[in-house]
mmCIF file of N, CA, C and O in Angstrom:
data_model
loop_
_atom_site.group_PDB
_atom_site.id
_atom_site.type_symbol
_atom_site.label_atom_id
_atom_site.label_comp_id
_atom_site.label_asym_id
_atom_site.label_seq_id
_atom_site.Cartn_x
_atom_site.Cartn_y
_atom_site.Cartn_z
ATOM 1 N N UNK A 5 3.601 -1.108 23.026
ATOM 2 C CA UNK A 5 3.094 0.093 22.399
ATOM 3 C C UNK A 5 1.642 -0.128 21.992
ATOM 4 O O UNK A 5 1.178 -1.160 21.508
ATOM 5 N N UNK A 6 0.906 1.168 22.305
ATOM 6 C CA UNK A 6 -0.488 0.786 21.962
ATOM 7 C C UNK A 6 -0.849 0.855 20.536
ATOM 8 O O UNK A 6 0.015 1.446 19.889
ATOM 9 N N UNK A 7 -2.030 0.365 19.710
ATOM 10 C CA UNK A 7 -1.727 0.655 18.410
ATOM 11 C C UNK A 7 -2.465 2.292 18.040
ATOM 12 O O UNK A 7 -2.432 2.897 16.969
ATOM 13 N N UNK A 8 -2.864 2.547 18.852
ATOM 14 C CA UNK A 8 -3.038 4.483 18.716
ATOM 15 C C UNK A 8 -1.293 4.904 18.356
ATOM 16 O O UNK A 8 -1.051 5.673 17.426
ATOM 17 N N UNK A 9 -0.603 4.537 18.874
ATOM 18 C CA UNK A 9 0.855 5.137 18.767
ATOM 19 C C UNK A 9 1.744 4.717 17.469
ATOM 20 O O UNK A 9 2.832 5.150 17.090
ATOM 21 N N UNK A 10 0.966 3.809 16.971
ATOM 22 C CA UNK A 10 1.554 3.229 15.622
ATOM 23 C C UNK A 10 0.355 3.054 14.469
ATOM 24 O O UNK A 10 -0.849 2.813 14.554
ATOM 25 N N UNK A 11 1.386 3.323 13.198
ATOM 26 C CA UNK A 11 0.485 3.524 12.453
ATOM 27 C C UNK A 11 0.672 2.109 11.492
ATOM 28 O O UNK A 11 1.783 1.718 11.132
ATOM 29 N N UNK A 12 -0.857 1.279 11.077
ATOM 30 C CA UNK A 12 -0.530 0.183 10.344
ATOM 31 C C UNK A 12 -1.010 0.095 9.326
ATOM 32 O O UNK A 12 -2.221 0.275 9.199
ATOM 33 N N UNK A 13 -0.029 -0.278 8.045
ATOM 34 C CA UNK A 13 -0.195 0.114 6.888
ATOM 35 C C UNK A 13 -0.283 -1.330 5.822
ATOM 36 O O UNK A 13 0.489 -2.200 6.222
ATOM 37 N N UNK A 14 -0.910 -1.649 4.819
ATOM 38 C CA UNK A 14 -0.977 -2.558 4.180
ATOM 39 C C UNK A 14 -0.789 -2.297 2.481
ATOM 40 O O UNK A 14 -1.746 -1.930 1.798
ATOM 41 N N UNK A 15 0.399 -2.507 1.979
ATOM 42 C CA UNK A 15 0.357 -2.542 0.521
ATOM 43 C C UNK A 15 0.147 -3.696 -0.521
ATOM 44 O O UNK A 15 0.815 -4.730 -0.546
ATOM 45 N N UNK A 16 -0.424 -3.517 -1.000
ATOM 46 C CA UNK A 16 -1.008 -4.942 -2.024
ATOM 47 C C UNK A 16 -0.503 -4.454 -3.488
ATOM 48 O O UNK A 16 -0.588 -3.246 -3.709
ATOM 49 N N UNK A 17 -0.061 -5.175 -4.358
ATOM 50 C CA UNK A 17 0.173 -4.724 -5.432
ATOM 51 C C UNK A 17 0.643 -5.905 -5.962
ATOM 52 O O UNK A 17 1.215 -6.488 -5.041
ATOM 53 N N UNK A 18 0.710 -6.720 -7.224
ATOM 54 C CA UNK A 18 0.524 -8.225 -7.283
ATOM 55 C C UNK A 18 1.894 -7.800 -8.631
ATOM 56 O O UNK A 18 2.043 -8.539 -9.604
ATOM 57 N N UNK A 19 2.596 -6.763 -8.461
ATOM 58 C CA UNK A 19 3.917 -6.610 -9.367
ATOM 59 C C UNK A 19 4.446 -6.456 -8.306
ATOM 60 O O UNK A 19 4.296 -5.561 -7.474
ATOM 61 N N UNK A 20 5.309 -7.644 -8.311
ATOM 62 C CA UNK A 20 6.602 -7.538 -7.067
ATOM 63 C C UNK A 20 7.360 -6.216 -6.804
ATOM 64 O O UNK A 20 7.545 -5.688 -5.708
ATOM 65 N N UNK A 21 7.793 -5.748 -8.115
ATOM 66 C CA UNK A 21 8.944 -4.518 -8.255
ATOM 67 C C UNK A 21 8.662 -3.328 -7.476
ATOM 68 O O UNK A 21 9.216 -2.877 -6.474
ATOM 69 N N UNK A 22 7.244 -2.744 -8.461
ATOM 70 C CA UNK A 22 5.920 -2.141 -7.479
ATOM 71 C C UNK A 22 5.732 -2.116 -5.962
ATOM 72 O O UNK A 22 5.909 -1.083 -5.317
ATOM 73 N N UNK A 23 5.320 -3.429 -5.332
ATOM 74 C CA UNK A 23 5.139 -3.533 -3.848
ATOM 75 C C UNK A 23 6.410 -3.142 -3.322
ATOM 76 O O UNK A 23 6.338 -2.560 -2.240
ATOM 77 N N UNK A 24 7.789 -3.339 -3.896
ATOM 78 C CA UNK A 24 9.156 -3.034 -3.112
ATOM 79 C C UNK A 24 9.454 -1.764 -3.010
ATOM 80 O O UNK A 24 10.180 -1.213 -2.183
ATOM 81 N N UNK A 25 8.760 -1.243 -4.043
ATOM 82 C CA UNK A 25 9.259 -0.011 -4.425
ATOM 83 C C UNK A 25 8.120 1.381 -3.489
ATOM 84 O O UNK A 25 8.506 2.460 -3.039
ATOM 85 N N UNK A 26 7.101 0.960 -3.476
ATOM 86 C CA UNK A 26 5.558 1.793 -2.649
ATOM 87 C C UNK A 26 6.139 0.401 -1.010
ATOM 88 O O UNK A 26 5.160 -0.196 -0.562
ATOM 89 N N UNK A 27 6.602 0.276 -0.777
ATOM 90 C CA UNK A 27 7.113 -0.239 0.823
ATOM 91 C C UNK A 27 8.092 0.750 1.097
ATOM 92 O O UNK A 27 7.972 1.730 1.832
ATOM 93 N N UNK A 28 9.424 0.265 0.192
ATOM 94 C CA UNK A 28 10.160 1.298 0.744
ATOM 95 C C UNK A 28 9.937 3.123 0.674
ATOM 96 O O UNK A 28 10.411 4.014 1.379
ATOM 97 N N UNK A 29 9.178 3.151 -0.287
ATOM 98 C CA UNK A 29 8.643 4.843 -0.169
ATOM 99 C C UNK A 29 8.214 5.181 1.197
ATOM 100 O O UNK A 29 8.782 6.003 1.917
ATOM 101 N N UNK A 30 6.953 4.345 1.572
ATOM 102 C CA UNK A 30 6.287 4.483 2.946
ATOM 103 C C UNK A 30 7.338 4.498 4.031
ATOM 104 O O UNK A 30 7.381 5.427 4.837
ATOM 105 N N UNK A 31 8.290 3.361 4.072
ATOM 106 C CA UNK A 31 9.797 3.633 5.172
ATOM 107 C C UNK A 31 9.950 4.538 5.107
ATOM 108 O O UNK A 31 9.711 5.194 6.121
ATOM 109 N N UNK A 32 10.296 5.030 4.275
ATOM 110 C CA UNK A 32 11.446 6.266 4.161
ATOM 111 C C UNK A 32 10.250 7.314 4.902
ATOM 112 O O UNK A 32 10.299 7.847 6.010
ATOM 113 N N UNK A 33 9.282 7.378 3.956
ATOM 114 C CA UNK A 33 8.567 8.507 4.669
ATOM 115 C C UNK A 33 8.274 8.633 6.375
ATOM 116 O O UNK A 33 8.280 9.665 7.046
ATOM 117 N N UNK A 34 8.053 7.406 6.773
ATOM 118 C CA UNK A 34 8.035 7.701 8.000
ATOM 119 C C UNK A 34 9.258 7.511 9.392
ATOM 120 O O UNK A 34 9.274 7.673 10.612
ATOM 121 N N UNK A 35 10.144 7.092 8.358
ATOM 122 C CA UNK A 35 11.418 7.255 9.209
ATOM 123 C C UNK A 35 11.814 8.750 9.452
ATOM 124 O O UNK A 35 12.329 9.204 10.473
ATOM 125 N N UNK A 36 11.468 9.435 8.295
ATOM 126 C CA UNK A 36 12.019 10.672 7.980
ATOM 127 C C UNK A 36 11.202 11.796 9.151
ATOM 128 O O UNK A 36 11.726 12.845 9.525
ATOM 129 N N UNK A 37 10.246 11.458 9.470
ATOM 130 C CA UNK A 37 9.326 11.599 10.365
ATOM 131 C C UNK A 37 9.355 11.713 11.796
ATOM 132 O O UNK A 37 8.955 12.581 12.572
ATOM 133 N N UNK A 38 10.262 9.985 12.027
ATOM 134 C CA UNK A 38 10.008 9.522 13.160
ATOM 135 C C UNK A 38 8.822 8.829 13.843
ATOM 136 O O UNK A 38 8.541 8.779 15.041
ATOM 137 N N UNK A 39 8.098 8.222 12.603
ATOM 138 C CA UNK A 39 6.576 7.927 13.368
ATOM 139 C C UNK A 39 6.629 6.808 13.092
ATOM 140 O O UNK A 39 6.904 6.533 11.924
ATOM 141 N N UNK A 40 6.345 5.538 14.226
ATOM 142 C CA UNK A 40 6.548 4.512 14.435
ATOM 143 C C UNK A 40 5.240 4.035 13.351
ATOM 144 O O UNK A 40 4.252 4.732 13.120
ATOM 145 N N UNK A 41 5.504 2.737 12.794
ATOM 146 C CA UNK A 41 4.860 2.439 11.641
ATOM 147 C C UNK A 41 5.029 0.847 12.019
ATOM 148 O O UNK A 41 5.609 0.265 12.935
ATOM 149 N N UNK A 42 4.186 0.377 10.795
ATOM 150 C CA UNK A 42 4.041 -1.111 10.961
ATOM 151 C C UNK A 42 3.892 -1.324 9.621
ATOM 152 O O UNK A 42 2.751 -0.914 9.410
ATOM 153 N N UNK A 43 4.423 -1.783 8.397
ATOM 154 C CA UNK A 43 4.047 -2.199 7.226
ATOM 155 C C UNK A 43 3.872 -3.833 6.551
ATOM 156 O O UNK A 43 4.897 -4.495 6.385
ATOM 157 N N UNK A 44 2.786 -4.299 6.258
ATOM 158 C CA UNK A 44 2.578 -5.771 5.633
ATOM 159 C C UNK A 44 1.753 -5.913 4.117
ATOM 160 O O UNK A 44 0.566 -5.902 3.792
ATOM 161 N N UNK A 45 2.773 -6.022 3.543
ATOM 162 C CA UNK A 45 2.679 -6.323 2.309
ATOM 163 C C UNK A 45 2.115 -7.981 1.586
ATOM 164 O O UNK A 45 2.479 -9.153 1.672
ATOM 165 N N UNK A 46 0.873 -7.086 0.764
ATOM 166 C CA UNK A 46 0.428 -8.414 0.214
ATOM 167 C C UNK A 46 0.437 -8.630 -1.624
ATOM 168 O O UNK A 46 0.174 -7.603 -2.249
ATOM 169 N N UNK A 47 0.690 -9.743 -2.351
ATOM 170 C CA UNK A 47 0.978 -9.671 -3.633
ATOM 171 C C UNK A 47 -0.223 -9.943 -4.486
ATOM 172 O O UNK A 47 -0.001 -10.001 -5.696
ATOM 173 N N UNK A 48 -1.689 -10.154 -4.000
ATOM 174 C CA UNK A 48 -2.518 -10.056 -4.693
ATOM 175 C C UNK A 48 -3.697 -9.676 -3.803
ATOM 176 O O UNK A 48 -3.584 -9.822 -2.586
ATOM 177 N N UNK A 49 -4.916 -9.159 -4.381
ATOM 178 C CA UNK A 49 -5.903 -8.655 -3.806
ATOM 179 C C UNK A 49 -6.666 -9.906 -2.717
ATOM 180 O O UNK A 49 -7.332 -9.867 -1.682
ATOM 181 N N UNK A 50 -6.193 -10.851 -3.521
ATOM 182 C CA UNK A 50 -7.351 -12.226 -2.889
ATOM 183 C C UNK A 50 -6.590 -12.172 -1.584
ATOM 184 O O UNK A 50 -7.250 -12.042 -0.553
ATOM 185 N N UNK A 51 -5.615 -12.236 -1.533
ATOM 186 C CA UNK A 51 -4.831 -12.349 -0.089
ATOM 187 C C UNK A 51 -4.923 -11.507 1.025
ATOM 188 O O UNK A 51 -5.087 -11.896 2.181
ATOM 189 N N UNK A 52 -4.802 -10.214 0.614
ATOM 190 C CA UNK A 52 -5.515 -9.007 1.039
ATOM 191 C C UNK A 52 -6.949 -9.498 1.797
ATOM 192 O O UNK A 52 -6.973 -9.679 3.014
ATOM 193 N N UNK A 53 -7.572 -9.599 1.350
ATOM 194 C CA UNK A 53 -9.402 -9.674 1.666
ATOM 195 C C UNK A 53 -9.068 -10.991 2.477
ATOM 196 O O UNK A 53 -9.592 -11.012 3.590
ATOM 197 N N UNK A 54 -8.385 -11.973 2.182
ATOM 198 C CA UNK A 54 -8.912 -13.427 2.492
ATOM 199 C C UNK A 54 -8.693 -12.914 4.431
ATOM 200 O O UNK A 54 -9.070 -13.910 5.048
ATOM 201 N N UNK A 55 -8.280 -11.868 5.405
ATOM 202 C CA UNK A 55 -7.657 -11.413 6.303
ATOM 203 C C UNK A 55 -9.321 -10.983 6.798
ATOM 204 O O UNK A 55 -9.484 -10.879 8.013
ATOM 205 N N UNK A 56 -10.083 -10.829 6.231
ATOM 206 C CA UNK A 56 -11.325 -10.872 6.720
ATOM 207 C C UNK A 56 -11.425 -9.252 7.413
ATOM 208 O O UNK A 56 -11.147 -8.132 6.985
ATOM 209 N N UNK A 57 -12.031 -9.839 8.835
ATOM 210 C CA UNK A 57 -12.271 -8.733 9.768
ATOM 211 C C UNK A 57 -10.918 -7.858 10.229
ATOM 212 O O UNK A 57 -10.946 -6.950 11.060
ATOM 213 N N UNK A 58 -9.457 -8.428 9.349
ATOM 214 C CA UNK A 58 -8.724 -7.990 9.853
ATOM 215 C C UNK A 58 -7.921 -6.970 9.187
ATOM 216 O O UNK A 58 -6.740 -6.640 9.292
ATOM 217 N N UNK A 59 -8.779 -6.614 8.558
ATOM 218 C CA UNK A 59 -8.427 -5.518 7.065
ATOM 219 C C UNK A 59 -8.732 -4.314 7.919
ATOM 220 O O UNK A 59 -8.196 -3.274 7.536
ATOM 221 N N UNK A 60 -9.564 -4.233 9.112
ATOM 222 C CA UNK A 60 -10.351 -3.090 9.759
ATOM 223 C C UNK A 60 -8.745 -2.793 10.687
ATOM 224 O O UNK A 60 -8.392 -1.653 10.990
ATOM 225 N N UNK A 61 -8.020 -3.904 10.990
ATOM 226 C CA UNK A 61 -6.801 -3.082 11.957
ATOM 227 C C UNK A 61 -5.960 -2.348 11.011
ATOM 228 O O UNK A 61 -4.826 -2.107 11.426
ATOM 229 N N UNK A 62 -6.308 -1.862 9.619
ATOM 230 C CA UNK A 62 -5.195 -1.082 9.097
ATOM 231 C C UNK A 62 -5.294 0.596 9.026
ATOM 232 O O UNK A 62 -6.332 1.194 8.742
ATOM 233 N N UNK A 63 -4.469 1.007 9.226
ATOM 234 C CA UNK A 63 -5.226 2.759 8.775
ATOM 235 C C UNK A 63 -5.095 3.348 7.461
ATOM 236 O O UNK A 63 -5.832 4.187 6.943
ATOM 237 N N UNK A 64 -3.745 2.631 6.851
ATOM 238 C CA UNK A 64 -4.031 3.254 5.706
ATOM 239 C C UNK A 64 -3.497 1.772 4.549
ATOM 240 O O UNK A 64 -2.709 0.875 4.847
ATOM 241 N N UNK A 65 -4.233 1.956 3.250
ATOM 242 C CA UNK A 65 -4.241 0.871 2.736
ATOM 243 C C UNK A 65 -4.046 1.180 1.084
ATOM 244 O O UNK A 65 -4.795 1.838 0.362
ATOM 245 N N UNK A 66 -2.958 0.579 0.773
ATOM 246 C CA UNK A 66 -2.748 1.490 -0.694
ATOM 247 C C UNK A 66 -2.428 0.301 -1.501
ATOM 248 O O UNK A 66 -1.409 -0.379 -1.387
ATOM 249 N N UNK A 67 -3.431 0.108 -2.358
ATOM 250 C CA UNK A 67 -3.956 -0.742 -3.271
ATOM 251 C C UNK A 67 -3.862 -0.261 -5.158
ATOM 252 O O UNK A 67 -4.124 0.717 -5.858
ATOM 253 N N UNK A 68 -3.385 -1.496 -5.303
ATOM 254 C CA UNK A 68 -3.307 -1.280 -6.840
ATOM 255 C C UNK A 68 -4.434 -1.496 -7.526
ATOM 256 O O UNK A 68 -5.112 -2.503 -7.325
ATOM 257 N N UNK A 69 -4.821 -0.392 -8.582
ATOM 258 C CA UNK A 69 -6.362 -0.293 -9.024
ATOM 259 C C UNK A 69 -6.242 -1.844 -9.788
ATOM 260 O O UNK A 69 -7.053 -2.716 -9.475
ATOM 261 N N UNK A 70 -5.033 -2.146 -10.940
ATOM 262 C CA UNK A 70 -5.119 -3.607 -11.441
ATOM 263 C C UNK A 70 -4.714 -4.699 -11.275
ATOM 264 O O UNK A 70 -3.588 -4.975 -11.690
ATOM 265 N N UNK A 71 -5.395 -5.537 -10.703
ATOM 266 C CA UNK A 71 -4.448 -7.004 -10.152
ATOM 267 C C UNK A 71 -5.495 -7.727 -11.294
ATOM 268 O O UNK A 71 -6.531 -7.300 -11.803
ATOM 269 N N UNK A 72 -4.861 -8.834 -11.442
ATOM 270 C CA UNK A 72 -4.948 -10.274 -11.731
ATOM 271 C C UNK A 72 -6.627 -11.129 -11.189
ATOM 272 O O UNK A 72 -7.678 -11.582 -11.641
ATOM 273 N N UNK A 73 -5.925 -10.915 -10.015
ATOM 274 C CA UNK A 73 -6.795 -12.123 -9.320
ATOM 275 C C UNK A 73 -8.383 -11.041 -8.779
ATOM 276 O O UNK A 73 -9.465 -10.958 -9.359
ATOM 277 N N UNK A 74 -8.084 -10.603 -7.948
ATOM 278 C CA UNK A 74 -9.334 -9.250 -7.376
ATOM 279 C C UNK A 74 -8.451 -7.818 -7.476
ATOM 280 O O UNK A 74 -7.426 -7.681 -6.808
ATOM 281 N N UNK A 75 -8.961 -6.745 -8.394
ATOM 282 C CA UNK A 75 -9.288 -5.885 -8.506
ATOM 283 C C UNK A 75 -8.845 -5.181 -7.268
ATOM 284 O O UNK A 75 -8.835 -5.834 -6.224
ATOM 285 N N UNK A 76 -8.396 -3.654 -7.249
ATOM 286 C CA UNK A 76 -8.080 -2.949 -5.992
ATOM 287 C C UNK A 76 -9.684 -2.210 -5.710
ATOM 288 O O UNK A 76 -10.118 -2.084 -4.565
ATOM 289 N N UNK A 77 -10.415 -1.784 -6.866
ATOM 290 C CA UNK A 77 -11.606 -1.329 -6.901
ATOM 291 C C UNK A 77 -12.730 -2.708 -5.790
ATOM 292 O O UNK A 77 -13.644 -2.207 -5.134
ATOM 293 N N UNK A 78 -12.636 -3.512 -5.743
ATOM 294 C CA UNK A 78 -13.046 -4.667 -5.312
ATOM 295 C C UNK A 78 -12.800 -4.504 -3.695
ATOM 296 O O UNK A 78 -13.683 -4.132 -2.921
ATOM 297 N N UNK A 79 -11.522 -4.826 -3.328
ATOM 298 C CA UNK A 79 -10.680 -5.166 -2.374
ATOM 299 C C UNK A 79 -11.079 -4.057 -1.467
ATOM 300 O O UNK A 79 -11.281 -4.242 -0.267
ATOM 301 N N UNK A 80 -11.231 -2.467 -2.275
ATOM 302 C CA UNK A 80 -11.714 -1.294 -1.530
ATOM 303 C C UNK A 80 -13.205 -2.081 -1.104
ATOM 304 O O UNK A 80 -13.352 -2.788 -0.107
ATOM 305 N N UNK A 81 -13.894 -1.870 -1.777
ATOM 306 C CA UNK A 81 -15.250 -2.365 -1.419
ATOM 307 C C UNK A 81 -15.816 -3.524 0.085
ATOM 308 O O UNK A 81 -16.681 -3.458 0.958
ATOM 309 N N UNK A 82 -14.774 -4.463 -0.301
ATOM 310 C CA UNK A 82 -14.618 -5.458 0.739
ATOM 311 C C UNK A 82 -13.921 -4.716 2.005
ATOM 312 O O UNK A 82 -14.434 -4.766 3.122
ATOM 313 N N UNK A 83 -12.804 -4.076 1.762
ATOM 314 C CA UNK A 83 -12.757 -3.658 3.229
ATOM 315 C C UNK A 83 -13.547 -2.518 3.950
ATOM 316 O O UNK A 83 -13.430 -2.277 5.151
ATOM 317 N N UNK A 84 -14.529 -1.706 2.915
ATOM 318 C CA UNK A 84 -15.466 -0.968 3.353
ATOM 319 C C UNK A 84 -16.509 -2.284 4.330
ATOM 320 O O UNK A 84 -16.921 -1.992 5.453
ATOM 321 N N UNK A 85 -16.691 -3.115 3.953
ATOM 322 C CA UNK A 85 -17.500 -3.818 4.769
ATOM 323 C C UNK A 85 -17.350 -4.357 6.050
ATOM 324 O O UNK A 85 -18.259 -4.900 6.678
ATOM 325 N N UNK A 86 -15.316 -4.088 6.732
ATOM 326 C CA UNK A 86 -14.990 -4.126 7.930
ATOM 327 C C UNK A 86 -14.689 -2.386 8.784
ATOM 328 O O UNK A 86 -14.590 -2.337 10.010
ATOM 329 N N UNK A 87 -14.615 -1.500 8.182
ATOM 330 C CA UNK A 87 -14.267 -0.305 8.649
ATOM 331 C C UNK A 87 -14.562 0.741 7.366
ATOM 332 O O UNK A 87 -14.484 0.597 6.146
ATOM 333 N N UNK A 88 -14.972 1.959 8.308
ATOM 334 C CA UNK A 88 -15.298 3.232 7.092
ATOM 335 C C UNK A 88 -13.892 4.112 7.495
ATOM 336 O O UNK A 88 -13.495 4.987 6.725
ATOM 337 N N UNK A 89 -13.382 3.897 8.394
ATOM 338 C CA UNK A 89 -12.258 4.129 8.573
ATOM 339 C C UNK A 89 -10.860 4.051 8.492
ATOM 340 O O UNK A 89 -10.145 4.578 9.344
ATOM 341 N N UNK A 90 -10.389 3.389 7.464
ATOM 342 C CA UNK A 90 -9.209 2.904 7.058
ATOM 343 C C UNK A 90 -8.887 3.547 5.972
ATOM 344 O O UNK A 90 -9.476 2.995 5.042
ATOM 345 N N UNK A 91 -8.063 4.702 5.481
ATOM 346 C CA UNK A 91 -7.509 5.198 4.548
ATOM 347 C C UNK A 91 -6.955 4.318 3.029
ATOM 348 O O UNK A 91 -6.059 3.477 3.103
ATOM 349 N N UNK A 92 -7.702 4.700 1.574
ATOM 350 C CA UNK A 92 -7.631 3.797 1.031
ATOM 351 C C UNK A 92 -6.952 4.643 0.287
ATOM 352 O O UNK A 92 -7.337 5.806 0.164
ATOM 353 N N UNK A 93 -5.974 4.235 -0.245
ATOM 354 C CA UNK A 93 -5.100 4.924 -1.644
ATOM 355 C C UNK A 93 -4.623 4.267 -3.041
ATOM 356 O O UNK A 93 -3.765 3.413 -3.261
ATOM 357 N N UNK A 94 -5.344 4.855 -3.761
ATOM 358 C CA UNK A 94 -5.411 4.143 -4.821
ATOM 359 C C UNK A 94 -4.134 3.775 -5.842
ATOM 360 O O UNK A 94 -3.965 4.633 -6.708
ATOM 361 N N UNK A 95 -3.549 3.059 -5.868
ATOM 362 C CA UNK A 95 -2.344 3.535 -7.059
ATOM 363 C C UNK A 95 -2.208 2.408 -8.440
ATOM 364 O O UNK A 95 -2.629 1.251 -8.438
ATOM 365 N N UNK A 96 -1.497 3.114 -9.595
ATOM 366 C CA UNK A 96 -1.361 2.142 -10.784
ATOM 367 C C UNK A 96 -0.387 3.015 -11.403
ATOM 368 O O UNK A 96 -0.061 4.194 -11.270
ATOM 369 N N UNK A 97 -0.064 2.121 -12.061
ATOM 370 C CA UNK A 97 1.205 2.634 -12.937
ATOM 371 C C UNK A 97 0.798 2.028 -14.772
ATOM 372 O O UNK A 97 0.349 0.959 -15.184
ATOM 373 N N UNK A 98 1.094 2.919 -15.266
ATOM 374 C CA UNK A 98 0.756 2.859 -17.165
ATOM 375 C C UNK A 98 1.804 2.423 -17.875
ATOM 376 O O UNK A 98 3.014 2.639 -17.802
ATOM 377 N N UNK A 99 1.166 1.804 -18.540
ATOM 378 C CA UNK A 99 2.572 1.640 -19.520
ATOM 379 C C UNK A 99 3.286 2.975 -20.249
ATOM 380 O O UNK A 99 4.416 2.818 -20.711
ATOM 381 N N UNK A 100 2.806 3.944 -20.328
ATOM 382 C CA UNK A 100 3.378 4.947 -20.634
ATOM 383 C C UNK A 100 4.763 5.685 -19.730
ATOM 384 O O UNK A 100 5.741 6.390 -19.979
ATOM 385 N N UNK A 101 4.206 5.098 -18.701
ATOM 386 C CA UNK A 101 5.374 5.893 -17.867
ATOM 387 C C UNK A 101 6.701 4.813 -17.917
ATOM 388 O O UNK A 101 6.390 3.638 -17.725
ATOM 389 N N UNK A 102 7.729 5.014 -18.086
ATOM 390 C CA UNK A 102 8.998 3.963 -17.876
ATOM 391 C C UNK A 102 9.301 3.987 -16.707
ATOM 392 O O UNK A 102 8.876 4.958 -16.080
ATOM 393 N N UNK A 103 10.008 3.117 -16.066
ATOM 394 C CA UNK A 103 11.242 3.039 -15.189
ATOM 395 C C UNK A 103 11.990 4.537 -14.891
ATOM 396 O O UNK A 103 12.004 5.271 -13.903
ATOM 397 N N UNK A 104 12.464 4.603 -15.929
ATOM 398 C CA UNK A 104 13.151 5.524 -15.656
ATOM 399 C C UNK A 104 12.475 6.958 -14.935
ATOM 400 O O UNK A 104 12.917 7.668 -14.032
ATOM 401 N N UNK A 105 11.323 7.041 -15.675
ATOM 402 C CA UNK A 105 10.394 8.551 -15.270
ATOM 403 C C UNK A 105 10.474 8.281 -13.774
ATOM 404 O O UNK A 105 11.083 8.917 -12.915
ATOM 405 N N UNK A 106 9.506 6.883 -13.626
ATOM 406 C CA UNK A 106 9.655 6.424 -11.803
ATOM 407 C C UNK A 106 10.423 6.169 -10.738
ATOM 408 O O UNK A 106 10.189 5.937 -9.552
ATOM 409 N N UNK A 107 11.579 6.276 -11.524
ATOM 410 C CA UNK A 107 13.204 6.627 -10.674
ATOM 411 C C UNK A 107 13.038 8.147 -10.677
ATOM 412 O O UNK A 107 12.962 8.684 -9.573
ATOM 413 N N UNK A 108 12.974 8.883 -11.732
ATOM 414 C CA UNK A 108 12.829 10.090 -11.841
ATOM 415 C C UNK A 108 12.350 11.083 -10.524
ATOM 416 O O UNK A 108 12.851 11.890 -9.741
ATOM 417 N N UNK A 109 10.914 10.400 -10.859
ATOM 418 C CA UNK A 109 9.739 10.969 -9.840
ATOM 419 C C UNK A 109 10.371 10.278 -8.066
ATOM 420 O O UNK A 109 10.146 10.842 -6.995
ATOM 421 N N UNK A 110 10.934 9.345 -8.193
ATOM 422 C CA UNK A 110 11.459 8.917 -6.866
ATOM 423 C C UNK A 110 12.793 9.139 -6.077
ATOM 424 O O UNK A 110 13.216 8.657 -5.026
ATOM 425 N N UNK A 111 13.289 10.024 -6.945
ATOM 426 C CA UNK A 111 14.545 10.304 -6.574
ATOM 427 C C UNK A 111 14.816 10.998 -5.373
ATOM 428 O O UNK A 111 14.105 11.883 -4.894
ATOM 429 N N UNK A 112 15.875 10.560 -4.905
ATOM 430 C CA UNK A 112 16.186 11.445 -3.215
ATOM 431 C C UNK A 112 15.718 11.017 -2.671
ATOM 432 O O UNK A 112 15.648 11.516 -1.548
ATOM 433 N N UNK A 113 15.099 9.953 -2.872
ATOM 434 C CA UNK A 113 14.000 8.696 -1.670
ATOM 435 C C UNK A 113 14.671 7.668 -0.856
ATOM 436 O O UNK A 113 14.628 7.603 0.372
ATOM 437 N N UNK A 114 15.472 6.644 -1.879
ATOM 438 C CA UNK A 114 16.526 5.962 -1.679
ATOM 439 C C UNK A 114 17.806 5.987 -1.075
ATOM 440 O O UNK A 114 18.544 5.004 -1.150
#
């Protein structure tokens, strides 16, 4: 399959629960679809970037604004420097919101 026909996706998010949880969302969504997908998950930003020129084979890339180690604000930046083309999506979660709201908001997903 060529990679025009598949779509490749990279989630970084350095809270395990988080990355399992924004992976399987993306499944579902594109099973539901039918659109052949590719997903690789990374647990901190440094790991992410350390992939170099190879951040440019992703199309869409959904990054947690707060990590630990590098920043998602960062990690955007760095992969602007391999492609202007790679879809960046920003995400974070507050302490305000519980578990539960985010089961809430995710329901019928699972």
């Amino acid at each position: 399959m060529e990679r025009s026909d598949m779509i490749n996706v990279a989630v970084c998010d350095d809270e395990k629960l988080f990355l399992k949880m924004m992976k399987r969302y993306i499944e579902r969504y594109f099973e539901l679809r039918n659109i052949d997908y590719s997903i690789e998950c990374f647990d901190s930003g440094k790991d992410l970037i350390s992939i170099s020129s190879g951040l440019s084979g992703f199309d869409i890339v959904f990054l947690d604004i707060n990590m630990e180690d590098v920043d998602g604000i960062d990690v955007a930046k760095e992969i602007r420097k391999y492609s202007s083309s790679v879809f960046i999506v920003f995400v974070t979660a507050y302490i305000k919101y519980s578990l539960e709201g985010l089961r809430s908001m995710l329901s019928g997903i699972f």
